């Protein structure tokens, strides 16, 4: 899947909230190759501010983060009128049903379990960015 | 002062009221409308027949003479009633089940329905009660004289105003008793009219004593506090004699009396219509006694303080209101005392007349061929007539005793003579109810001996008023002038209270003989049967005796017998009722043993067990008592007891097992949820490296046009993450082995210095790469520590790499030092890193510090494994509290000896 940057993805921004450096590296690679602008943040505490600063088109959010977990961040985002429209893709290594249900209750836009398929993540972000 | 005639008229009117009340209650009861009469409250009030005129007037006298001594007389019964569950309930149950008519009937019935024993008990009861009845006559006469203003000096002359007061009182009481005590409404000796009258009198006497009490305290003395400020109060309340042997003695005697006094047995057991009434009585009767005694002390104090010194303390209740000019109050008090006296005399008389007729006159009459009572003749008529005559005789005896006994005696001492007399029944009753092996011979010998000693040491000396002075001489000199036989100092037992002396000798000998003779004698078969039935009354159904006792009789004979005793109407009713129950297997012509037993029990309710048995035996043939069945009966009840004990034990064991199971279950659930949590954490930890590996592998697979450098970088990450994954799996397996105790730990003597140096050497490389200075200050020592060298090394490496990898300081340092404490070799690993915030959870599985950089990310299992390894080596691993900056871990290893 040799994807080239298309017009559709041009100038679209993705913010990755994740603390595992190797996963960030891999996500950045696929997204940049697809034409997205990628920002990243590693600490749960900085996540919401970072969203405000970058106003991304899509947020990729991990669940287990230092200092503040993904659910808390999601809750804050969705309760902030200015940010609540930004679609959120939640990526998590905790694959339990309960977590998915929690996320859906907090109005997450998409939910994918780690380890993920690059293709799946990419098409999901493509889909979310077009909304 | 009131005129004698006025007082007499009042008393007569009062008696008339009693007659009407008793009459109305009897009628009411016969019509079936007896709810109030058979209520627990009336039952409780009828028990107050205990409070005679001795209590009414005498308690004040006793308090004035001996301080708090009188309280014992109230405390004994209170104890018995509060503990009703243990004793009274069983007594009443026996009374109901076997239709016991009197205390003589109870004792004779238990010990083989012995006629001889019944006669003995009856005689003792009559002789001990006579002084008591005399006491009531005396109280009524004296109080009459006081209230009608006849001088105290003329007290000995009882003929006043042409009226022999005592005689008239005796006659009127006899009349009342004859009218209401011998009506014999049914086969059970229930006298609803009498009970109602007694309950009414209970209220009158309580009201009277409270009224006088209130008047004396609040009007005459001016209040409670003022009463206790009289000098007499100090003398009375703090007298040294108050709590002595005599006091204990009185407590014991009164507790016994509440059961053994014939009139008390009559009201408590015979007249009881419902066992549950005891529940109410258990608190209400003590309350009644409390109210009766409430004003005793204040009245005694006021009497001693306000009246002339020579005033009779026994009459304070009357003389106090009179001295204050309150004649109507004095009259009320007189009526109260009159009530106390009459209720006692009536009930005691009924009880005694039942005993005399059932156990003496009827058996005697049956033996006289001339009367031909054996074959025919109306026993019912004989019963009634003999009761009426005995009532007259008893009252006459009381009157004679009253005339004979010393007029100067205080009321209380006469009452106590009776108490000690009837207390001779107590060993027999208690042994009969609780000791299976007590025999009739034992009881007979014990009771006779006790009674003779009572007569010798207490009763005879009370008759010192006899005209010829023989008795006075005998009391002073002893029988035949033998020193050791002095009635009040028997066998040299001098210098003790005559009452204590008498109780000691009579009751002591009684109990001793009862036990010794019972042990040395055998029970007759019938005794064995009765003993089993009485001792296990709660387990044996009535009718059990017919299993053991086999005999034949014709229905016709039984019917004739029943008719002669109960009258034809009742006999017809009884047979009608019984034939409905017992005709399933036997025809009425030859009724089965259960039927005969039932009839006998019924007749016993009228004429006593021993006479009923004599009569039934005369018409029954082929009587056999199966010893084997008695043994079975006893065995069965014992088996039931044992079985229920076993059941109790088993259910306790079951309960504790259930408790343990619940606990274990809770633990299991906890462990289960811990395991779930662990699995979910493991899954998370495994998924993270897997994610990088998969994602990068996909990139490498899908793309051809990736720069070589990039490709190499991704391959390296895949490699590193695989290593991380493997390490993680190793550690998970290790922790699992640790937790299942599958890991072999050696316990060798180790050189600490060598072990530490080895670990530091291993870590020097990592420290160097991270730019961390690693210092070690471990002196040479001769001590050894005990443990597994490889495991110790593993722990040291874990702690050192943690200290190195997570040290974010400018000039990162790690220092290793050591100490030898009492029994441990301690190693300290101190760094100058950021320190550990969450001290609580740092040793938990998968816990990580917030600043743990992703690059050096461990499994989160290292510290948990290290701590467990240290524990396995009987050492410990702790995070030291006092480090100012950075973290400091302390390892403790046990020292080698």
PDB file of N, CA and C in Angstrom, chain B residues 2 23 132 330 377 542 637 687 706 739 746:
ATOM      1  N   UNK B   2     -61.650   5.513 118.270  1.00  0.00           N
ATOM      2  CA  UNK B   2     -62.883   5.000 117.690  1.00  0.00           C
ATOM      3  C   UNK B   2     -63.520   4.038 118.691  1.00  0.00           C
ATOM      4  N   UNK B  23     -68.667 -14.585  96.298  1.00  0.00           N
ATOM      5  CA  UNK B  23     -69.885 -15.177  95.772  1.00  0.00           C
ATOM      6  C   UNK B  23     -70.059 -14.831  94.290  1.00  0.00           C
ATOM      7  N   UNK B 132     -48.857 -19.975 113.210  1.00  0.00           N
ATOM      8  CA  UNK B 132     -49.015 -18.905 112.230  1.00  0.00           C
ATOM      9  C   UNK B 132     -50.440 -18.355 112.245  1.00  0.00           C
ATOM     10  N   UNK B 330     -56.260   5.419 110.659  1.00  0.00           N
ATOM     11  CA  UNK B 330     -55.971   4.288 111.540  1.00  0.00           C
ATOM     12  C   UNK B 330     -56.925   3.141 111.231  1.00  0.00           C
ATOM     13  N   UNK B 377     -71.084 -45.824  98.919  1.00  0.00           N
ATOM     14  CA  UNK B 377     -71.062 -44.680  99.816  1.00  0.00           C
ATOM     15  C   UNK B 377     -70.475 -43.475  99.101  1.00  0.00           C
ATOM     16  N   UNK B 542     -48.202 -36.679  79.715  1.00  0.00           N
ATOM     17  CA  UNK B 542     -49.078 -37.361  80.669  1.00  0.00           C
ATOM     18  C   UNK B 542     -49.651 -38.592  79.980  1.00  0.00           C
ATOM     19  N   UNK B 637     -35.465 -40.909  78.025  1.00  0.00           N
ATOM     20  CA  UNK B 637     -35.353 -39.473  78.291  1.00  0.00           C
ATOM     21  C   UNK B 637     -33.887 -39.068  78.330  1.00  0.00           C
ATOM     22  N   UNK B 687       0.698  -6.565  25.090  1.00  0.00           N
ATOM     23  CA  UNK B 687       0.185  -5.912  23.879  1.00  0.00           C
ATOM     24  C   UNK B 687       1.035  -4.713  23.455  1.00  0.00           C
ATOM     25  N   UNK B 706      11.567   2.417   1.208  1.00  0.00           N
ATOM     26  CA  UNK B 706      11.960   3.002   2.491  1.00  0.00           C
ATOM     27  C   UNK B 706      13.472   3.094   2.517  1.00  0.00           C
ATOM     28  N   UNK B 739       5.197 -17.509  43.442  1.00  0.00           N
ATOM     29  CA  UNK B 739       3.934 -17.519  44.183  1.00  0.00           C
ATOM     30  C   UNK B 739       3.425 -18.930  44.427  1.00  0.00           C
ATOM     31  N   UNK B 746      18.364 -21.630  47.822  1.00  0.00           N
ATOM     32  CA  UNK B 746      19.422 -22.222  48.650  1.00  0.00           C
ATOM     33  C   UNK B 746      19.624 -21.371  49.895  1.00  0.00           C
TER      34      UNK B 746
END
